[in-house]
PDB file of C-alpha atoms in Angstrom:
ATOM      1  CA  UNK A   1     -27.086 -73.718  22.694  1.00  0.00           C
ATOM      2  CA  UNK A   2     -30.541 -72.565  23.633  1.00  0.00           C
ATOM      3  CA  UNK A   3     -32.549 -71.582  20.636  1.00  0.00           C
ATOM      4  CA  UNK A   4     -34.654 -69.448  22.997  1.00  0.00           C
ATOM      5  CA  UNK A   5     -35.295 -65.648  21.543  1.00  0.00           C
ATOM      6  CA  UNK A   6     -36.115 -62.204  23.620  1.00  0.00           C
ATOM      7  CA  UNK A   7     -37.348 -59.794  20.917  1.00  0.00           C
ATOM      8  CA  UNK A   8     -38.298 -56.102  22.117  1.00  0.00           C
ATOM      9  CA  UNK A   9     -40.291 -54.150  20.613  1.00  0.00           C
ATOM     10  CA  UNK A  10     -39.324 -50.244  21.289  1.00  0.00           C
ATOM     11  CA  UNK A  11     -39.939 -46.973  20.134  1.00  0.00           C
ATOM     12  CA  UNK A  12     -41.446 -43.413  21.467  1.00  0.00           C
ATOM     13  CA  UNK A  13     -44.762 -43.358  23.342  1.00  0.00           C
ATOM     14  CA  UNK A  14     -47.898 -43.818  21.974  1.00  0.00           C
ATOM     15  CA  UNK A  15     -46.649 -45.647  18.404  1.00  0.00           C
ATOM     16  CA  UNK A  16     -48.142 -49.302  19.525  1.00  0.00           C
ATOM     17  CA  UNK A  17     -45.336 -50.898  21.227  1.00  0.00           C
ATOM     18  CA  UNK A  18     -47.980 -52.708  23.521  1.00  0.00           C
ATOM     19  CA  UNK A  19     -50.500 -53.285  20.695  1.00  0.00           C
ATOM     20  CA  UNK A  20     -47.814 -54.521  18.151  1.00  0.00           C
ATOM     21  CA  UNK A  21     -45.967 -56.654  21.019  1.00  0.00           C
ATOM     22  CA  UNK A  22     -49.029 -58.270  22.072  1.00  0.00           C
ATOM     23  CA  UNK A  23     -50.565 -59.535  18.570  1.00  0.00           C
ATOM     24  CA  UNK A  24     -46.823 -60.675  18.167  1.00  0.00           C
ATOM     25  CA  UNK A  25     -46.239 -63.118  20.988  1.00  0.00           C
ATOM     26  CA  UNK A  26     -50.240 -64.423  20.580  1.00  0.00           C
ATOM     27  CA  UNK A  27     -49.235 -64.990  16.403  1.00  0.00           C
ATOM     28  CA  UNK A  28     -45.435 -66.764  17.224  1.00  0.00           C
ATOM     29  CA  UNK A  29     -47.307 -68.125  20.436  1.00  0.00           C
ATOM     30  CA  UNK A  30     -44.148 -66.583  23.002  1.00  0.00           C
ATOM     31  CA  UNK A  31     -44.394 -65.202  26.096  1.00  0.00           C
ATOM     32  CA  UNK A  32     -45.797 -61.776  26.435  1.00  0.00           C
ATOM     33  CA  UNK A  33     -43.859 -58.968  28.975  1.00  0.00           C
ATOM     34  CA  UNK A  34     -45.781 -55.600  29.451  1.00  0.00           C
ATOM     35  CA  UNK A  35     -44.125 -52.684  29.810  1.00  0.00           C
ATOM     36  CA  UNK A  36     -43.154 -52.878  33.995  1.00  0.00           C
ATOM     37  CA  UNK A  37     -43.594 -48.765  34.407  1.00  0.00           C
ATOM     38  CA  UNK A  38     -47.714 -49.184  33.625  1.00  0.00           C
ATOM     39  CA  UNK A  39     -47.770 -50.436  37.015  1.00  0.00           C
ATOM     40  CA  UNK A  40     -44.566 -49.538  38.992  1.00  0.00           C
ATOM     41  CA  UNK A  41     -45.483 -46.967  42.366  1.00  0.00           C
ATOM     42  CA  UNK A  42     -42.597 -44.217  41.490  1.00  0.00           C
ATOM     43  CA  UNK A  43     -43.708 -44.466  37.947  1.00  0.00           C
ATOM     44  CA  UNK A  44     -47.460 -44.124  38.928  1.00  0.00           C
ATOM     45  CA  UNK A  45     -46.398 -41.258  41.718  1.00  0.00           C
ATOM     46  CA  UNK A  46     -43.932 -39.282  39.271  1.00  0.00           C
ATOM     47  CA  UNK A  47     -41.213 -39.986  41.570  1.00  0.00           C
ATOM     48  CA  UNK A  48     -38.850 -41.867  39.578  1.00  0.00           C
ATOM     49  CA  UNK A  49     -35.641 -42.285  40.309  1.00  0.00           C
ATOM     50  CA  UNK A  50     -31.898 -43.974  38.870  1.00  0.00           C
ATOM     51  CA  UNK A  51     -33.617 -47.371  41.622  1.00  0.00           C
ATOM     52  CA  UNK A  52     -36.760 -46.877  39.381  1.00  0.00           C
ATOM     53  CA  UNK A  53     -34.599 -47.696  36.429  1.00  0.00           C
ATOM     54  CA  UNK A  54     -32.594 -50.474  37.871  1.00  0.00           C
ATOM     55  CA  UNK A  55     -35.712 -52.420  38.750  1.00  0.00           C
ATOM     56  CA  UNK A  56     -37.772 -51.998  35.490  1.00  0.00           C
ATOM     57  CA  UNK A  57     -34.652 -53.589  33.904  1.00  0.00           C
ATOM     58  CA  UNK A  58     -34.782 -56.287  36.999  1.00  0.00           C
ATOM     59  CA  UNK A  59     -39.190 -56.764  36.014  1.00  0.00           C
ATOM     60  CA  UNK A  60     -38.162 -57.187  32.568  1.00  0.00           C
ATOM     61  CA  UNK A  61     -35.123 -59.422  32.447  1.00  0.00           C
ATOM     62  CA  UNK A  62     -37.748 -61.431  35.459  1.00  0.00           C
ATOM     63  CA  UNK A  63     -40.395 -61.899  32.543  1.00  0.00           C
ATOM     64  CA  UNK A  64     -37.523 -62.951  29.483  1.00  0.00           C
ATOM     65  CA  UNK A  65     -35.723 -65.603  32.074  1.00  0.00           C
ATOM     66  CA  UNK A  66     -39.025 -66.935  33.519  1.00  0.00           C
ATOM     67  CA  UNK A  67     -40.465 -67.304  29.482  1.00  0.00           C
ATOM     68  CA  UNK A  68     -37.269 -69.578  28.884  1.00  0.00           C
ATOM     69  CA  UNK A  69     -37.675 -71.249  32.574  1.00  0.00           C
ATOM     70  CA  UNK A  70     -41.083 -71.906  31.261  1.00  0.00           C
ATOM     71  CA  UNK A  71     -39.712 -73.457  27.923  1.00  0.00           C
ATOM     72  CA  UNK A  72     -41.134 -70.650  25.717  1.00  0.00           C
ATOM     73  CA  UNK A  73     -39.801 -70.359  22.516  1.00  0.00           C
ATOM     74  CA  UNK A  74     -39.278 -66.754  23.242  1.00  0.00           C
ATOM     75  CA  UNK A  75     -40.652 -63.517  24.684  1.00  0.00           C
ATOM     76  CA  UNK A  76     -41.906 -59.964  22.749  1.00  0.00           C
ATOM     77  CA  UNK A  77     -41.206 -57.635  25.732  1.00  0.00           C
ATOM     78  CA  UNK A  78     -43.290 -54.521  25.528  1.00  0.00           C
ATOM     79  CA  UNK A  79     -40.390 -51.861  25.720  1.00  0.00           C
ATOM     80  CA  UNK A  80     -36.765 -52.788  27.347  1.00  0.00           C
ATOM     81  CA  UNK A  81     -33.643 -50.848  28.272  1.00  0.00           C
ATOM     82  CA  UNK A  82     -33.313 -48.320  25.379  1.00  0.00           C
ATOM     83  CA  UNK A  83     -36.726 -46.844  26.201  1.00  0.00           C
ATOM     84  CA  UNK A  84     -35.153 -46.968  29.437  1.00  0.00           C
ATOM     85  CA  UNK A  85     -32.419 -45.232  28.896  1.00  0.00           C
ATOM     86  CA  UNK A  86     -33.854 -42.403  26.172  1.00  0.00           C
ATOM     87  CA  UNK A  87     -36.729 -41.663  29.481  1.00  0.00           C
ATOM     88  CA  UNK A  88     -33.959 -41.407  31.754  1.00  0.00           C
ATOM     89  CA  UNK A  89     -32.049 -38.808  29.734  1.00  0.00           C
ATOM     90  CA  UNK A  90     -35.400 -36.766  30.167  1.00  0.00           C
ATOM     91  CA  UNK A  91     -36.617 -37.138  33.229  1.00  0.00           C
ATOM     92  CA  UNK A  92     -33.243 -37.387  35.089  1.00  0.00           C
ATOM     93  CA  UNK A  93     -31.198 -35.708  32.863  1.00  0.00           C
ATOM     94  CA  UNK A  94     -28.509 -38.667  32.932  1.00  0.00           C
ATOM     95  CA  UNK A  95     -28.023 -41.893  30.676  1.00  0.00           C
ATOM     96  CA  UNK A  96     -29.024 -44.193  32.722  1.00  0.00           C
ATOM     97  CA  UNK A  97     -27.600 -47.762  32.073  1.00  0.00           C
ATOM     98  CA  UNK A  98     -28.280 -51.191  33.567  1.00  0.00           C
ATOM     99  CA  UNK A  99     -25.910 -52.385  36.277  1.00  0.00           C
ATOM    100  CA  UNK A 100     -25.725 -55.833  34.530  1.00  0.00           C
ATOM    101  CA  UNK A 101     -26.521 -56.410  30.880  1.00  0.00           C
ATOM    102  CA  UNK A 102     -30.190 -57.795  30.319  1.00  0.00           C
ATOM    103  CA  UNK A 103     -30.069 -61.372  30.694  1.00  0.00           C
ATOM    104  CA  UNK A 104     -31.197 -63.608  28.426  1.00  0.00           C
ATOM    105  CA  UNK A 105     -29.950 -61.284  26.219  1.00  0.00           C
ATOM    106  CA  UNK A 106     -31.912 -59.242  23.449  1.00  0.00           C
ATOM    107  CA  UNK A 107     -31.774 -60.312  20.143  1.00  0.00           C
ATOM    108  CA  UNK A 108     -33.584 -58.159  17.940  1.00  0.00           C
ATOM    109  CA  UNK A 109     -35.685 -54.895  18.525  1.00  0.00           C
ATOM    110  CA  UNK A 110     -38.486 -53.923  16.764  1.00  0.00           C
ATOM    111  CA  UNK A 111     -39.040 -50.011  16.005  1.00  0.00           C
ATOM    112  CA  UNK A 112     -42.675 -49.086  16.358  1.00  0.00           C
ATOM    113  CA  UNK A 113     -42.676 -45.756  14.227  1.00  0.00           C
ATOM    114  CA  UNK A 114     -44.310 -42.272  15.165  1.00  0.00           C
ATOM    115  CA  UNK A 115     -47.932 -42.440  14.928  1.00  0.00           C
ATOM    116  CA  UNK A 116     -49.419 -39.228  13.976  1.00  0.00           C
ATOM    117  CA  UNK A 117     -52.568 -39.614  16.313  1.00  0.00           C
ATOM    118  CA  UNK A 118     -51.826 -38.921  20.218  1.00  0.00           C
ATOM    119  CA  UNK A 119     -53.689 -40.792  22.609  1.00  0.00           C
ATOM    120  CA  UNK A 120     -53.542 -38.972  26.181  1.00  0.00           C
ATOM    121  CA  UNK A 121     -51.780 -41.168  28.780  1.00  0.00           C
ATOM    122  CA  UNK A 122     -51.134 -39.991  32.271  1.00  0.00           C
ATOM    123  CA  UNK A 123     -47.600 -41.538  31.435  1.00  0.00           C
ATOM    124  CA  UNK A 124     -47.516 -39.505  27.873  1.00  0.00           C
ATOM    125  CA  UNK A 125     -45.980 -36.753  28.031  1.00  0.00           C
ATOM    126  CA  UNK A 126     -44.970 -35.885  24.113  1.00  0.00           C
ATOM    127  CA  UNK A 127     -48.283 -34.652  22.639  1.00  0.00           C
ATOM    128  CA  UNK A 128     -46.474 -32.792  19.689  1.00  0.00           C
ATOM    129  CA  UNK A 129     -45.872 -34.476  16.930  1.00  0.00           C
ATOM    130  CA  UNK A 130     -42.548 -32.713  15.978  1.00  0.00           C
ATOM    131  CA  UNK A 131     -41.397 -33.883  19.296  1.00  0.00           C
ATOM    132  CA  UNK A 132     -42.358 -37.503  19.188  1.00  0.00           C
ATOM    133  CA  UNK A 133     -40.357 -37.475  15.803  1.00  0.00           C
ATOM    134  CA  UNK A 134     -37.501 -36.147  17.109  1.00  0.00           C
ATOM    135  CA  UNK A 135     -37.086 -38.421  19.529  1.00  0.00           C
ATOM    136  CA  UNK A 136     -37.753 -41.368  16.907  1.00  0.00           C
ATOM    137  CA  UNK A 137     -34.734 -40.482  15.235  1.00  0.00           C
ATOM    138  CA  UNK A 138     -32.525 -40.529  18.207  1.00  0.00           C
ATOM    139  CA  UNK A 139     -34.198 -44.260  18.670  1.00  0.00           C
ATOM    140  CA  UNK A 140     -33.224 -44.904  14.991  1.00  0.00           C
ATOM    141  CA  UNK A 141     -29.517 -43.052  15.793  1.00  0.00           C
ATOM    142  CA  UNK A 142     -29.328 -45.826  18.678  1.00  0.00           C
ATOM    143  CA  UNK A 143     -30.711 -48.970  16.885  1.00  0.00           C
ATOM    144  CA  UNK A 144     -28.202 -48.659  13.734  1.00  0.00           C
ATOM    145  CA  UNK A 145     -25.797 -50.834  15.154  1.00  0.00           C
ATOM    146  CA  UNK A 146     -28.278 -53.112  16.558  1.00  0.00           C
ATOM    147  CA  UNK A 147     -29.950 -55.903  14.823  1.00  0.00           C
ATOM    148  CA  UNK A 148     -32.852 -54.158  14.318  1.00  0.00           C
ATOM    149  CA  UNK A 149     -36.594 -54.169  12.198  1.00  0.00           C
ATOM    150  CA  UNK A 150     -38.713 -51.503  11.632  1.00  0.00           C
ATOM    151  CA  UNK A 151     -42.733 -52.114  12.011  1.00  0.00           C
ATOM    152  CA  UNK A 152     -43.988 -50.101   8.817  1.00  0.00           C
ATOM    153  CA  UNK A 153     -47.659 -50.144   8.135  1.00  0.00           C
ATOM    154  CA  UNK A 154     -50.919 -47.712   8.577  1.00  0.00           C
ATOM    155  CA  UNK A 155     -52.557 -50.495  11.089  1.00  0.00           C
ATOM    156  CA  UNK A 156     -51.476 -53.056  13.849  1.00  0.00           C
ATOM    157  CA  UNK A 157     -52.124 -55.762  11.297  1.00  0.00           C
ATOM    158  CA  UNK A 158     -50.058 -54.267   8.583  1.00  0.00           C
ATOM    159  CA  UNK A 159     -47.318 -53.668  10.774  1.00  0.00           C
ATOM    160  CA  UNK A 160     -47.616 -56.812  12.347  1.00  0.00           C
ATOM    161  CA  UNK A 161     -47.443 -58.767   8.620  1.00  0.00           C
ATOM    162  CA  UNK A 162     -44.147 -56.190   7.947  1.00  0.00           C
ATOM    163  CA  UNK A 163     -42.935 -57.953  10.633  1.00  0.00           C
ATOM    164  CA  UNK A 164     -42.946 -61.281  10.073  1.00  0.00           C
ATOM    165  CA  UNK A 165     -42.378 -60.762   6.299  1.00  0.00           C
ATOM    166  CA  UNK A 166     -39.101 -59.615   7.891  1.00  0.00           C
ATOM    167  CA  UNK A 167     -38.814 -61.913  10.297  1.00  0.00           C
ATOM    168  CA  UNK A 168     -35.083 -63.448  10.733  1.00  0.00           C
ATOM    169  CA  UNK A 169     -35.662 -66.762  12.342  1.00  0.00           C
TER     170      UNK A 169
END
């Protein structure tokens, strides 16, 4: 049995998922995955689409099984397929859902709670407070029956030491 991990770190936009997910992997020394839609054409072009979807999942599950190819320890992926799937039900008004589970599989997810600064983003699209909190609870809602941490802390250091004071492995 492969003692190889795939952590992702999730949450709404602009609460440090990519700040949080980096100075993870560089302290366990894993494998890093950015976020795929920073760079993917329908993202960039506001054309997304239920493809769009599929093939962030396909870039992400890419990165995890190339990590353990690699021999990595593990991989902090920068998002995965619940922000997936909680965009989707905005932007397409549909669930979307992978068409085969993410492989290797995920075994924890980190929650990256609201910040209350905004940061504009030509991918942000939640400026108001109130609304990024909202949608934090759905995430929480989601996560409950998932094994699951919560990155608490006023910096990325603090959260990042919250972490790995909670860390299960």
């Amino acid at each position: 049995m492969s003692s190889f991990r795939r952590v992702v770190v999730t949450g709404v936009e602009c609460s440090g998922k990519t700040t949080l997910s980096r100075l993870l992997a560089d302290r366990l020394g894993w494998a890093w995955a950015p976020e795929a839609a920073r760079t993917h054409p329908d993202v960039l072009s506001s054309s997304v689409s239920e493809q769009t979807f599929d093939q962030l999942h396909d870039v992400q599950s890419e990165a995890a099984a190339q990590a353990m190819r690699n021999g990595d320890s593990g991989v902090i992926c920068d998002t995965g397929d619940l922000v997936l799937r909680m965009w989707s039900e905005s932007v397409l008004d549909f669930s979307w859902h992978p068409l085969m589970p993410a492989h290797p599989s995920v075994d924890l997810h980190i929650l990256c709670p609201t910040l209350d600064t905004w940061e504009p983003d030509p991918l942000r699209t939640l400026p108001r407070l109130e609304d990024r909190l909202a949608l934090e609870a759905q995430y929480r809602a989601h996560l409950k029956h998932r094994l699951h941490l919560v990155a608490e802390g006023d910096s990325a250091e603090a959260r990042l030491e919250n972490v790995l004071s909670q860390w299960p492995w």
